Amino acid sequence: MIHEKTFKERLKILIGERGHEIFVRRTGISETSLRHYLSGASLPTLKILEKISAANGVSIGWLIGEEPHPQLANQIREQLPNSSMQEISQWISIQRDGINYWEVLKANLAREYPEFRDWLRENNH
């Protein structure tokens, strides 16, 4: 069940200072739909939630208010291949703005660095 108030609040967090136009471009949803979600006039379908989630690196559970905030587990941090990545993961784990930076970072690193992509596959992350 989508908690309407929480969804609107978390949607506003994702939009942030970047504004509606960038959010709409990034997610592929229409400006009209976005305005309806923000006003509470309608709620998104699962397909739209998936688009918003994927484009912003957050879980659907967080987006609909079922999860308090994304977290990076200590056990994952300890398995990272070097101290730089461990430091980055430490910073990521203390962020409370609702964006799952770890997932965004993993996706970007996997796209840019084949060795990181291989490491992810080997460690099932």
GROMACS .gro file of N, CA and C in nm:
model
  375
    1MET      N    1   0.084  -0.118   0.000
    1MET     CA    2   0.000   0.000   0.000
    1MET      C    3   0.088   0.125   0.000
    2ILE      N    4   0.060   0.218  -0.088
    2ILE     CA    5   0.137   0.342  -0.095
    2ILE      C    6   0.086   0.437   0.012
    3HIS      N    7   0.177   0.484   0.092
    3HIS     CA    8   0.143   0.585   0.192
    3HIS      C    9   0.152   0.720   0.121
    4GLU      N   10   0.035   0.775   0.086
    4GLU     CA   11   0.029   0.893  -0.001
    4GLU      C   12   0.116   1.007   0.049
    5LYS      N   13   0.103   1.042   0.177
    5LYS     CA   14   0.180   1.155   0.229
    5LYS      C   15   0.329   1.126   0.218
    6THR      N   16   0.370   1.007   0.255
    6THR     CA   17   0.511   0.971   0.248
    6THR      C   18   0.560   0.972   0.104
    7PHE      N   19   0.480   0.919   0.013
    7PHE     CA   20   0.520   0.917  -0.128
    7PHE      C   21   0.544   1.059  -0.179
    8LYS      N   22   0.452   1.149  -0.151
    8LYS     CA   23   0.467   1.288  -0.197
    8LYS      C   24   0.594   1.350  -0.137
    9GLU      N   25   0.618   1.326  -0.009
    9GLU     CA   26   0.736   1.382   0.057
    9GLU      C   27   0.864   1.327  -0.005
   10ARG      N   28   0.866   1.198  -0.029
   10ARG     CA   29   0.987   1.137  -0.085
   10ARG      C   30   1.006   1.175  -0.231
   11LEU      N   31   0.897   1.194  -0.302
   11LEU     CA   32   0.906   1.241  -0.439
   11LEU      C   33   0.968   1.381  -0.441
   12LYS      N   34   0.927   1.466  -0.348
   12LYS     CA   35   0.985   1.601  -0.338
   12LYS      C   36   1.134   1.594  -0.307
   13ILE      N   37   1.175   1.499  -0.224
   13ILE     CA   38   1.317   1.482  -0.193
   13ILE      C   39   1.393   1.448  -0.320
   14LEU      N   40   1.339   1.356  -0.399
   14LEU     CA   41   1.406   1.314  -0.522
   14LEU      C   42   1.414   1.428  -0.624
   15ILE      N   43   1.311   1.508  -0.630
   15ILE     CA   44   1.312   1.622  -0.722
   15ILE      C   45   1.417   1.723  -0.675
   16GLY      N   46   1.417   1.749  -0.545
   16GLY     CA   47   1.517   1.838  -0.485
   16GLY      C   48   1.528   1.971  -0.555
   17GLU      N   49   1.648   2.022  -0.554
   17GLU     CA   50   1.674   2.153  -0.613
   17GLU      C   51   1.690   2.146  -0.765
   18ARG      N   52   1.699   2.026  -0.818
   18ARG     CA   53   1.717   2.012  -0.963
   18ARG      C   54   1.594   2.054  -1.040
   19GLY      N   55   1.479   2.042  -0.977
   19GLY     CA   56   1.356   2.087  -1.040
   19GLY      C   57   1.281   1.980  -1.117
   20HIS      N   58   1.158   2.016  -1.151
   20HIS     CA   59   1.067   1.923  -1.218
   20HIS      C   60   1.118   1.882  -1.355
   21GLU      N   61   1.171   1.976  -1.431
   21GLU     CA   62   1.210   1.947  -1.568
   21GLU      C   63   1.316   1.838  -1.575
   22ILE      N   64   1.416   1.847  -1.492
   22ILE     CA   65   1.522   1.747  -1.491
   22ILE      C   66   1.467   1.613  -1.442
   23PHE      N   67   1.382   1.616  -1.339
   23PHE     CA   68   1.323   1.493  -1.287
   23PHE      C   69   1.240   1.423  -1.395
   24VAL      N   70   1.160   1.500  -1.468
   24VAL     CA   71   1.076   1.445  -1.575
   24VAL      C   72   1.162   1.384  -1.684
   25ARG      N   73   1.267   1.452  -1.722
   25ARG     CA   74   1.358   1.399  -1.824
   25ARG      C   75   1.426   1.271  -1.778
   26ARG      N   76   1.470   1.271  -1.653
   26ARG     CA   77   1.543   1.156  -1.599
   26ARG      C   78   1.453   1.032  -1.586
   27THR      N   79   1.327   1.053  -1.547
   27THR     CA   80   1.238   0.939  -1.521
   27THR      C   81   1.153   0.899  -1.640
   28GLY      N   82   1.128   0.993  -1.730
   28GLY     CA   83   1.044   0.963  -1.845
   28GLY      C   84   0.895   0.973  -1.817
   29ILE      N   85   0.857   1.027  -1.700
   29ILE     CA   86   0.715   1.049  -1.673
   29ILE      C   87   0.677   1.190  -1.716
   30SER      N   88   0.551   1.214  -1.737
   30SER     CA   89   0.509   1.346  -1.786
   30SER      C   90   0.502   1.447  -1.672
   31GLU      N   91   0.516   1.572  -1.709
   31GLU     CA   92   0.503   1.682  -1.613
   31GLU      C   93   0.365   1.681  -1.548
   32THR      N   94   0.263   1.653  -1.627
   32THR     CA   95   0.126   1.647  -1.575
   32THR      C   96   0.113   1.539  -1.470
   33SER      N   97   0.164   1.422  -1.499
   33SER     CA   98   0.159   1.312  -1.401
   33SER      C   99   0.233   1.350  -1.274
   34LEU      N  100   0.350   1.409  -1.290
   34LEU     CA  101   0.428   1.450  -1.174
   34LEU      C  102   0.349   1.548  -1.087
   35ARG      N  103   0.286   1.645  -1.149
   35ARG     CA  104   0.204   1.742  -1.073
   35ARG      C  105   0.090   1.672  -0.999
   36HIS      N  106   0.028   1.573  -1.064
   36HIS     CA  107  -0.080   1.498  -0.998
   36HIS      C  108  -0.028   1.420  -0.878
   37TYR      N  109   0.088   1.359  -0.891
   37TYR     CA  110   0.146   1.285  -0.778
   37TYR      C  111   0.180   1.379  -0.662
   38LEU      N  112   0.236   1.494  -0.696
   38LEU     CA  113   0.274   1.589  -0.591
   38LEU      C  114   0.154   1.652  -0.520
   39SER      N  115   0.044   1.665  -0.592
   39SER     CA  116  -0.076   1.724  -0.532
   39SER      C  117  -0.160   1.620  -0.459
   40GLY      N  118  -0.134   1.494  -0.488
   40GLY     CA  119  -0.215   1.387  -0.427
   40GLY      C  120  -0.338   1.354  -0.509
   41ALA      N  121  -0.351   1.413  -0.628
   41ALA     CA  122  -0.466   1.387  -0.714
   41ALA      C  123  -0.466   1.245  -0.768
   42SER      N  124  -0.347   1.185  -0.779
   42SER     CA  125  -0.337   1.046  -0.824
   42SER      C  126  -0.211   0.984  -0.767
   43LEU      N  127  -0.208   0.853  -0.776
   43LEU     CA  128  -0.091   0.777  -0.732
   43LEU      C  129  -0.034   0.702  -0.851
   44PRO      N  130   0.095   0.677  -0.851
   44PRO     CA  131   0.157   0.610  -0.966
   44PRO      C  132   0.127   0.461  -0.971
   45THR      N  133   0.135   0.408  -1.091
   45THR     CA  134   0.124   0.264  -1.110
   45THR      C  135   0.258   0.200  -1.071
   46LEU      N  136   0.260   0.070  -1.064
   46LEU     CA  137   0.385   0.000  -1.034
   46LEU      C  138   0.490   0.029  -1.141
   47LYS      N  139   0.449   0.035  -1.266
   47LYS     CA  140   0.542   0.063  -1.375
   47LYS      C  141   0.608   0.200  -1.356
   48ILE      N  142   0.530   0.299  -1.316
   48ILE     CA  143   0.583   0.433  -1.292
   48ILE      C  144   0.674   0.432  -1.169
   49LEU      N  145   0.635   0.361  -1.064
   49LEU     CA  146   0.720   0.350  -0.945
   49LEU      C  147   0.855   0.289  -0.983
   50GLU      N  148   0.853   0.189  -1.070
   50GLU     CA  149   0.977   0.126  -1.115
   50GLU      C  150   1.065   0.225  -1.190
   51LYS      N  151   1.004   0.309  -1.274
   51LYS     CA  152   1.080   0.410  -1.349
   51LYS      C  153   1.144   0.510  -1.253
   52ILE      N  154   1.065   0.559  -1.158
   52ILE     CA  155   1.115   0.657  -1.061
   52ILE      C  156   1.227   0.595  -0.978
   53SER      N  157   1.205   0.474  -0.933
   53SER     CA  158   1.302   0.402  -0.851
   53SER      C  159   1.434   0.384  -0.926
   54ALA      N  160   1.426   0.332  -1.046
   54ALA     CA  161   1.547   0.304  -1.125
   54ALA      C  162   1.623   0.431  -1.161
   55ALA      N  163   1.552   0.536  -1.195
   55ALA     CA  164   1.616   0.660  -1.237
   55ALA      C  165   1.683   0.734  -1.122
   56ASN      N  166   1.641   0.703  -0.999
   56ASN     CA  167   1.692   0.777  -0.885
   56ASN      C  168   1.773   0.693  -0.786
   57GLY      N  169   1.789   0.566  -0.816
   57GLY     CA  170   1.871   0.481  -0.730
   57GLY      C  171   1.812   0.457  -0.592
   58VAL      N  172   1.679   0.453  -0.584
   58VAL     CA  173   1.613   0.423  -0.457
   58VAL      C  174   1.524   0.302  -0.476
   59SER      N  175   1.491   0.237  -0.367
   59SER     CA  176   1.403   0.121  -0.378
   59SER      C  177   1.257   0.166  -0.385
   60ILE      N  178   1.174   0.083  -0.442
   60ILE     CA  179   1.031   0.111  -0.444
   60ILE      C  180   0.979   0.113  -0.301
   61GLY      N  181   1.031   0.024  -0.217
   61GLY     CA  182   0.991   0.020  -0.077
   61GLY      C  183   1.015   0.153  -0.007
   62TRP      N  184   1.130   0.213  -0.033
   62TRP     CA  185   1.157   0.345   0.027
   62TRP      C  186   1.062   0.448  -0.030
   63LEU      N  187   1.044   0.443  -0.160
   63LEU     CA  188   0.961   0.542  -0.230
   63LEU      C  189   0.818   0.543  -0.178
   64ILE      N  190   0.763   0.427  -0.147
   64ILE     CA  191   0.624   0.421  -0.101
   64ILE      C  192   0.609   0.425   0.050
   65GLY      N  193   0.721   0.440   0.120
   65GLY     CA  194   0.714   0.457   0.264
   65GLY      C  195   0.721   0.330   0.345
   66GLU      N  196   0.760   0.220   0.283
   66GLU     CA  197   0.770   0.094   0.355
   66GLU      C  198   0.908   0.072   0.416
   67GLU      N  199   1.006   0.149   0.373
   67GLU     CA  200   1.141   0.140   0.427
   67GLU      C  201   1.181   0.276   0.479
   68PRO      N  202   1.245   0.281   0.596
   68PRO     CA  203   1.281   0.410   0.653
   68PRO      C  204   1.384   0.486   0.570
   69HIS      N  205   1.486   0.420   0.521
   69HIS     CA  206   1.585   0.481   0.434
   69HIS      C  207   1.679   0.372   0.384
   70PRO      N  208   1.738   0.394   0.267
   70PRO     CA  209   1.831   0.294   0.216
   70PRO      C  210   1.953   0.286   0.307
   71GLN      N  211   2.004   0.167   0.325
   71GLN     CA  212   2.123   0.149   0.408
   71GLN      C  213   2.222   0.057   0.338
   72LEU      N  214   2.346   0.083   0.364
   72LEU     CA  215   2.450  -0.005   0.315
   72LEU      C  216   2.496  -0.091   0.431
   73ALA      N  217   2.481  -0.221   0.419
   73ALA     CA  218   2.517  -0.311   0.529
   73ALA      C  219   2.667  -0.312   0.550
   74ASN      N  220   2.708  -0.320   0.677
   74ASN     CA  221   2.850  -0.326   0.710
   74ASN      C  222   2.920  -0.442   0.642
   75GLN      N  223   2.854  -0.556   0.631
   75GLN     CA  224   2.919  -0.672   0.571
   75GLN      C  225   2.954  -0.647   0.425
   76ILE      N  226   2.872  -0.570   0.355
   76ILE     CA  227   2.906  -0.538   0.215
   76ILE      C  228   3.026  -0.445   0.212
   77ARG      N  229   3.026  -0.345   0.300
   77ARG     CA  230   3.135  -0.248   0.305
   77ARG      C  231   3.269  -0.320   0.326
   78GLU      N  232   3.270  -0.417   0.417
   78GLU     CA  233   3.394  -0.487   0.449
   78GLU      C  234   3.443  -0.572   0.332
   79GLN      N  235   3.355  -0.610   0.243
   79GLN     CA  236   3.394  -0.693   0.129
   79GLN      C  237   3.445  -0.613   0.009
   80LEU      N  238   3.436  -0.482   0.017
   80LEU     CA  239   3.479  -0.400  -0.096
   80LEU      C  240   3.628  -0.416  -0.119
   81PRO      N  241   3.671  -0.407  -0.246
   81PRO     CA  242   3.807  -0.444  -0.281
   81PRO      C  243   3.919  -0.351  -0.233
   82ASN      N  244   3.889  -0.228  -0.195
   82ASN     CA  245   3.998  -0.141  -0.147
   82ASN      C  246   3.947  -0.036  -0.049
   83SER      N  247   4.040   0.030   0.018
   83SER     CA  248   4.004   0.126   0.123
   83SER      C  249   3.930   0.248   0.068
   84SER      N  250   3.961   0.289  -0.053
   84SER     CA  251   3.890   0.404  -0.112
   84SER      C  252   3.741   0.373  -0.125
   85MET      N  253   3.711   0.254  -0.175
   85MET     CA  254   3.570   0.217  -0.190
   85MET      C  255   3.505   0.202  -0.053
   86GLN      N  256   3.579   0.155   0.045
   86GLN     CA  257   3.524   0.143   0.181
   86GLN      C  258   3.492   0.281   0.238
   87GLU      N  259   3.579   0.379   0.214
   87GLU     CA  260   3.553   0.515   0.260
   87GLU      C  261   3.430   0.574   0.191
   88ILE      N  262   3.420   0.550   0.061
   88ILE     CA  263   3.302   0.598  -0.012
   88ILE      C  264   3.176   0.534   0.044
   89SER      N  265   3.182   0.405   0.070
   89SER     CA  266   3.064   0.336   0.122
   89SER      C  267   3.028   0.386   0.261
   90GLN      N  268   3.127   0.426   0.340
   90GLN     CA  269   3.099   0.481   0.472
   90GLN      C  270   3.020   0.611   0.457
   91TRP      N  271   3.064   0.697   0.365
   91TRP     CA  272   2.992   0.823   0.342
   91TRP      C  273   2.850   0.794   0.293
   92ILE      N  274   2.839   0.701   0.199
   92ILE     CA  275   2.708   0.666   0.145
   92ILE      C  276   2.614   0.620   0.255
   93SER      N  277   2.664   0.539   0.345
   93SER     CA  278   2.578   0.478   0.447
   93SER      C  279   2.522   0.578   0.545
   94ILE      N  280   2.582   0.697   0.557
   94ILE     CA  281   2.530   0.795   0.653
   94ILE      C  282   2.440   0.899   0.588
   95GLN      N  283   2.422   0.893   0.456
   95GLN     CA  284   2.334   0.987   0.388
   95GLN      C  285   2.190   0.955   0.420
   96ARG      N  286   2.112   1.054   0.447
   96ARG     CA  287   1.973   1.033   0.485
   96ARG      C  288   1.875   1.112   0.397
   97ASP      N  289   1.914   1.134   0.271
   97ASP     CA  290   1.827   1.209   0.182
   97ASP      C  291   1.739   1.120   0.097
   98GLY      N  292   1.746   0.989   0.120
   98GLY     CA  293   1.657   0.897   0.051
   98GLY      C  294   1.709   0.842  -0.081
   99ILE      N  295   1.824   0.888  -0.124
   99ILE     CA  296   1.879   0.838  -0.248
   99ILE      C  297   1.975   0.726  -0.215
  100ASN      N  298   1.963   0.615  -0.282
  100ASN     CA  299   2.051   0.502  -0.257
  100ASN      C  300   2.176   0.522  -0.343
  101TYR      N  301   2.269   0.600  -0.289
  101TYR     CA  302   2.391   0.632  -0.362
  101TYR      C  303   2.472   0.508  -0.396
  102TRP      N  304   2.466   0.406  -0.313
  102TRP     CA  305   2.542   0.284  -0.340
  102TRP      C  306   2.497   0.222  -0.471
  103GLU      N  307   2.365   0.213  -0.491
  103GLU     CA  308   2.314   0.153  -0.614
  103GLU      C  309   2.351   0.238  -0.736
  104VAL      N  310   2.343   0.369  -0.721
  104VAL     CA  311   2.380   0.460  -0.831
  104VAL      C  312   2.528   0.444  -0.862
  105LEU      N  313   2.610   0.442  -0.757
  105LEU     CA  314   2.754   0.428  -0.775
  105LEU      C  315   2.789   0.294  -0.839
  106LYS      N  316   2.728   0.186  -0.792
  106LYS     CA  317   2.755   0.055  -0.849
  106LYS      C  318   2.723   0.053  -0.998
  107ALA      N  319   2.608   0.108  -1.033
  107ALA     CA  320   2.568   0.108  -1.174
  107ALA      C  321   2.667   0.187  -1.260
  108ASN      N  322   2.707   0.303  -1.211
  108ASN     CA  323   2.801   0.386  -1.286
  108ASN      C  324   2.938   0.321  -1.297
  109LEU      N  325   2.987   0.266  -1.186
  109LEU     CA  326   3.118   0.201  -1.189
  109LEU      C  327   3.116   0.077  -1.279
  110ALA      N  328   3.009   0.001  -1.272
  110ALA     CA  329   2.999  -0.119  -1.355
  110ALA      C  330   2.998  -0.083  -1.504
  111ARG      N  331   2.936   0.029  -1.535
  111ARG     CA  332   2.930   0.073  -1.674
  111ARG      C  333   3.068   0.119  -1.723
  112GLU      N  334   3.144   0.184  -1.635
  112GLU     CA  335   3.273   0.243  -1.675
  112GLU      C  336   3.393   0.149  -1.659
  113TYR      N  337   3.385   0.057  -1.562
  113TYR     CA  338   3.502  -0.025  -1.530
  113TYR      C  339   3.467  -0.174  -1.536
  114PRO      N  340   3.514  -0.243  -1.638
  114PRO     CA  341   3.485  -0.386  -1.651
  114PRO      C  342   3.530  -0.467  -1.530
  115GLU      N  343   3.644  -0.429  -1.469
  115GLU     CA  344   3.691  -0.506  -1.354
  115GLU      C  345   3.596  -0.494  -1.235
  116PHE      N  346   3.532  -0.378  -1.219
  116PHE     CA  347   3.434  -0.363  -1.112
  116PHE      C  348   3.309  -0.445  -1.143
  117ARG      N  349   3.267  -0.445  -1.268
  117ARG     CA  350   3.153  -0.526  -1.310
  117ARG      C  351   3.180  -0.673  -1.281
  118ASP      N  352   3.303  -0.717  -1.310
  118ASP     CA  353   3.340  -0.856  -1.281
  118ASP      C  354   3.336  -0.883  -1.132
  119TRP      N  355   3.387  -0.788  -1.053
  119TRP     CA  356   3.386  -0.803  -0.907
  119TRP      C  357   3.243  -0.815  -0.855
  120LEU      N  358   3.153  -0.732  -0.909
  120LEU     CA  359   3.013  -0.740  -0.867
  120LEU      C  360   2.954  -0.876  -0.897
  121ARG      N  361   2.981  -0.927  -1.016
  121ARG     CA  362   2.929  -1.060  -1.052
  121ARG      C  363   2.983  -1.169  -0.960
  122GLU      N  364   3.111  -1.161  -0.931
  122GLU     CA  365   3.173  -1.262  -0.845
  122GLU      C  366   3.116  -1.259  -0.702
  123ASN      N  367   3.082  -1.139  -0.656
  123ASN     CA  368   3.036  -1.124  -0.518
  123ASN      C  369   2.885  -1.112  -0.506
  124ASN      N  370   2.815  -1.129  -0.618
  124ASN     CA  371   2.667  -1.127  -0.620
  124ASN      C  372   2.607  -1.004  -0.554
  125HIS      N  373   2.661  -0.888  -0.583
  125HIS     CA  374   2.607  -0.763  -0.528
  125HIS      C  375   2.536  -0.694  -0.639
   0.00000   0.00000   0.00000
